[in-house]
Coordinates of C-alpha atoms in Angstrom, one line a residue:
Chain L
X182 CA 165.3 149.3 90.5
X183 CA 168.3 146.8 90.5
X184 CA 167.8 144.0 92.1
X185 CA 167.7 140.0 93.0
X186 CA 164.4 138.2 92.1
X187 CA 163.3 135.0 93.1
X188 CA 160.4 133.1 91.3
X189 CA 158.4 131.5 92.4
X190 CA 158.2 132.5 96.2
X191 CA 156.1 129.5 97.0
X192 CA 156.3 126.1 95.7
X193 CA 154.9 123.1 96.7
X194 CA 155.7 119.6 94.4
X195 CA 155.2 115.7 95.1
X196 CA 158.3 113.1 96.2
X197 CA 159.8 112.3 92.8
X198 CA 159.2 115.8 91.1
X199 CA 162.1 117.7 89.9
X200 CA 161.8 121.4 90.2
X201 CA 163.3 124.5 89.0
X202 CA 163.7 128.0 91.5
X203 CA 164.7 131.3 89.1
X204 CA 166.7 133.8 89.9
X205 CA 167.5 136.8 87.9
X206 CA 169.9 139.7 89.1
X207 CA 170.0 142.9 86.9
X208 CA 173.1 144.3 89.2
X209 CA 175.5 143.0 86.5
X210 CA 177.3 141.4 89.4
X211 CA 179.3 138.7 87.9
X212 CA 178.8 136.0 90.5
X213 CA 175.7 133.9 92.1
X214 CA 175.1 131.8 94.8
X215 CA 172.3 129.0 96.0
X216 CA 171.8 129.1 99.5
X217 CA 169.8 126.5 101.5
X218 CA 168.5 127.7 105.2
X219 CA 167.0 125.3 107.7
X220 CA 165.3 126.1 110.5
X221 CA 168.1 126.5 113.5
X222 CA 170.8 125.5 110.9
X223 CA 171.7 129.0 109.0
X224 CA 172.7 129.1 105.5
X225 CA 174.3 126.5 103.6
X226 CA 175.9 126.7 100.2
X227 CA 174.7 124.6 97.6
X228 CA 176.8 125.9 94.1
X229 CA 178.0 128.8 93.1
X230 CA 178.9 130.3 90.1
X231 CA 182.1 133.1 89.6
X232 CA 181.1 133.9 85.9
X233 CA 179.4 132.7 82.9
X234 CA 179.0 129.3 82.0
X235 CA 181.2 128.3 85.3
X236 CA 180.0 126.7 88.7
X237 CA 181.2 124.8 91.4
X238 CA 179.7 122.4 93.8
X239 CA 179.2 124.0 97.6
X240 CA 179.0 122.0 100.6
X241 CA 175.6 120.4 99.8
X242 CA 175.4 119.9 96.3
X243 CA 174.2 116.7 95.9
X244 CA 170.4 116.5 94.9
X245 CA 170.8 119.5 93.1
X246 CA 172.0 120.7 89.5
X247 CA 172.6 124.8 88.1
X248 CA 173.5 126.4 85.1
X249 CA 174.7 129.8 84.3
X250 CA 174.1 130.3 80.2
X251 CA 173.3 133.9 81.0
X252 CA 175.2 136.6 83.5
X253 CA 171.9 137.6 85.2
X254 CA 170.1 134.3 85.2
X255 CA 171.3 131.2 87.9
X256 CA 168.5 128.9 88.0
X257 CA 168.6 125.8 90.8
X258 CA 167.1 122.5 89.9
X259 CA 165.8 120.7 93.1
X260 CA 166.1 116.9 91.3
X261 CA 164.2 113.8 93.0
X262 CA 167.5 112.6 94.3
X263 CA 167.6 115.4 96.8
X264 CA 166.2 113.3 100.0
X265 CA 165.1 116.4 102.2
X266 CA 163.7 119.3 99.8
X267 CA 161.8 121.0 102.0
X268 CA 163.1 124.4 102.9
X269 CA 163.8 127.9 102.4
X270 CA 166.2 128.9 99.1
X271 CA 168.2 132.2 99.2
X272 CA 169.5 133.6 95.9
X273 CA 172.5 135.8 96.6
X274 CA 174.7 137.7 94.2
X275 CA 178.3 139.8 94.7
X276 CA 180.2 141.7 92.2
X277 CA 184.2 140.5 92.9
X278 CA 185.3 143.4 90.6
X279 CA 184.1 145.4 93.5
X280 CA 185.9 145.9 96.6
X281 CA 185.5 143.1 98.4
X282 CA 187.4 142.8 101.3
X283 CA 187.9 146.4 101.4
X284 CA 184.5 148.1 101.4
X285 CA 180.8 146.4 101.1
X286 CA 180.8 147.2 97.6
X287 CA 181.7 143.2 97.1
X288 CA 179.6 141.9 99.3
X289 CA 176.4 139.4 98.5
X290 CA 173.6 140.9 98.2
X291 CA 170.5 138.5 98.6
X292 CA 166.7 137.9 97.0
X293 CA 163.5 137.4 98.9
X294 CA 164.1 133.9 98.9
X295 CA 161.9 130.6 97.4
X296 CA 160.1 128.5 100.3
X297 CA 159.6 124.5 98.7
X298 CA 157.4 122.7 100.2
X299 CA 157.6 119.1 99.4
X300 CA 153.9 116.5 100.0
Chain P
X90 CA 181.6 122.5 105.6
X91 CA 182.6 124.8 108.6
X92 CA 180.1 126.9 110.2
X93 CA 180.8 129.5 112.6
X94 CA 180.1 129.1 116.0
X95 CA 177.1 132.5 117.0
X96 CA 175.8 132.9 120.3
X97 CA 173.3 133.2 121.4
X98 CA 170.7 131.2 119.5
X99 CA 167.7 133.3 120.8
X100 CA 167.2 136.0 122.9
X101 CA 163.8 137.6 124.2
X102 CA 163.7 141.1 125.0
X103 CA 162.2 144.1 126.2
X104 CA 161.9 147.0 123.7
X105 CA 164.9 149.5 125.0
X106 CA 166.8 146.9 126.3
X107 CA 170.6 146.9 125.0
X108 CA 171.5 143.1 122.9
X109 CA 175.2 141.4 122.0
X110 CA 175.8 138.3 120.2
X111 CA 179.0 137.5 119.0
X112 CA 180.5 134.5 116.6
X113 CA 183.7 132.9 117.1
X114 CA 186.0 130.5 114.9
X115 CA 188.8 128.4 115.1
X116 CA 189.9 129.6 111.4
X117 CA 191.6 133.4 111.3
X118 CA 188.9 135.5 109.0
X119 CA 189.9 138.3 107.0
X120 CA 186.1 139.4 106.7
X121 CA 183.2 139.8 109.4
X122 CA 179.6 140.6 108.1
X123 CA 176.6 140.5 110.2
X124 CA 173.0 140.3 108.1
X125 CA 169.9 140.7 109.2
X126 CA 167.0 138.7 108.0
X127 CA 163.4 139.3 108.6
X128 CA 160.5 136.7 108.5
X129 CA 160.2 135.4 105.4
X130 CA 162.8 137.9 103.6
X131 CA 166.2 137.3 102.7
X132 CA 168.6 138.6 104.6
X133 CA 170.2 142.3 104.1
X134 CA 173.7 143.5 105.3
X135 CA 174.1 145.6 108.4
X136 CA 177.8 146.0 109.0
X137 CA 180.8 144.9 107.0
X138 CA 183.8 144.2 109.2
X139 CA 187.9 144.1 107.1
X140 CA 190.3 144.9 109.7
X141 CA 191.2 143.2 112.6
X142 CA 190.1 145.3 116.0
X143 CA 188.1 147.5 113.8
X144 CA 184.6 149.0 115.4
X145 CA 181.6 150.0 113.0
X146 CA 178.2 151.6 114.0
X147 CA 175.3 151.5 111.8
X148 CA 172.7 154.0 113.4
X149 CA 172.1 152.0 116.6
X150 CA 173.9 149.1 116.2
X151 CA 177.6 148.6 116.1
X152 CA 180.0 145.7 115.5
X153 CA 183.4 144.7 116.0
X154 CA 186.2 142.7 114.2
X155 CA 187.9 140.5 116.9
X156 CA 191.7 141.7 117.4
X157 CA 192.4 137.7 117.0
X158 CA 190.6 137.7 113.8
X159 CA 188.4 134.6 115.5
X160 CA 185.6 136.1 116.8
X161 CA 183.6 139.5 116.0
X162 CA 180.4 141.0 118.1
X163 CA 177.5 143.1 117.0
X164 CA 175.3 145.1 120.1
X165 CA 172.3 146.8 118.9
X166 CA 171.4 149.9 121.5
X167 CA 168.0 151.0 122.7
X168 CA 165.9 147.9 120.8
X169 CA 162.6 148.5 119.2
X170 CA 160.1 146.0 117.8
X171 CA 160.9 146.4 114.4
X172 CA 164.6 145.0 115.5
X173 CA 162.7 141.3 115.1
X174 CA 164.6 138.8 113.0
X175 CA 167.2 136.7 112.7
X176 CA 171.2 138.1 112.5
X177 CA 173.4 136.0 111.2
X178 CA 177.2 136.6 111.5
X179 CA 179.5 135.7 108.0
X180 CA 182.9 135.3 107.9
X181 CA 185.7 135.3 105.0
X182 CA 188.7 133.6 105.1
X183 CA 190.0 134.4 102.0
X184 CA 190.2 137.6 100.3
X185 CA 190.4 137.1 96.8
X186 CA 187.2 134.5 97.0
X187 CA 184.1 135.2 97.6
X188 CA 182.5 131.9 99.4
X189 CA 180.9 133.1 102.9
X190 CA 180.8 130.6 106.0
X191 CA 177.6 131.9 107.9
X192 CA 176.4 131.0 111.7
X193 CA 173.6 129.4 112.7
X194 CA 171.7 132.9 113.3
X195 CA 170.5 134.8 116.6
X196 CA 166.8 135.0 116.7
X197 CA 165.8 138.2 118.5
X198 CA 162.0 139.3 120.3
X199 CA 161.5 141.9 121.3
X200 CA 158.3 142.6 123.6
X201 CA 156.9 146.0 124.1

């Protein structure tokens, strides 16, 4: 089944660990998105990414680092720098070929989501 | 970044009752979406909004795109316990992008 997966779904690390959360998407939708939600504070954007080997800083990047080598791979790195880690990270991915704006064909679809957890 | 503004931030229920929340914006939107998202899950698309005073149902829940292009509502009819989660309203400013502002998310019980 296509889909968006999210590894792992549970992660706990120590104050000064980096981390890495994996997400795969075999939709072949050419862009991905890092979301951050908070309790009470809805979803954030941390980077995005419109197509291969492109990304761009959302509105709370800092802390964190992507890379997109591969279509269906985004992978977020949760550095030591990143002063509050704790929370829930969403995965999403859209296809703008589609018809986005006109039908839902465009629209982001989202994984199950990584929960960190930091000691 | 701007968020939009959703209301209400919680609402308890009884199962059957009728339930709207709406988000409004300062900022004209060309898009409405409303998600739901279920403990623990991410959250999955209900109803996708493009026109300005356009009305969508989805089984028992419908939505509407503001005629101002500010604000958009979703009502879910006759609830049911498995209609627990959080809905989050999305908006779009621009067409040709594809970065979403979301609210802050209605969390919804419903008691039977």
């Amino acid at each position: 089944d296509g889909g968006i997966t999210q590894s792992p779904k549970y992660l706990f690390r120590k104050e000064g660990q980096n981390v890495t959360l994996s997400c795969e998407q075999n939709l072949n939708h050419d862009a991905m998105y890092w979301y951050r939600q908070d309790p009470g504070q809805g979803l954030r954007l941390i980077y995005y990414s419109q197509i291969v080997n492109d990304f761009q800083k959302g509105d709370i990047a800092e802390g964190y680092s992507v890379s997109r080598e591969k279509k269906e791979s985004f992978p977020l790195t949760v550095t030591s720098a990143q002063k509050n880690p704790t929370a829930f990270y969403l995965c999403a991915s859209s296809n703008p070929g589609g018809l986005a704006g006109v039908s839902n064909t465009g629209e982001l679809f989202f994984g199950e989501g990584s929960r960190l957890t930091v000691l | 970044g701007q968020q939009l503004n959703q209301s209400p931030q919680s609402m308890f229920i009884q199962e059957g009752e009728d339930v709207s929340m709406n988000c409004t914006s300062s900022s004209i939107f060309n898009t409405w979406l409303w998600y739901k998202q279920d403990p623990g899950e991410g959250p999955v698309l209900l109803i996708a909004l493009y026109k300005a005073g356009e009305l969508t149902s989805n089984g028992r829940l419908t939505a509407q795109f503001g005629i101002t292009r500010k604000d958009s509502f979703l009502n879910i009819s006759a609830s049911i316990p498995s209609d627990v989660g959080i809905y989050f309203c999305a908006g779009r400013r621009n067409q040709a992008g594809t970065a979403l502002i979301f609210g802050k998310g209605t969390t919804l019980s419903v008691s039977s």
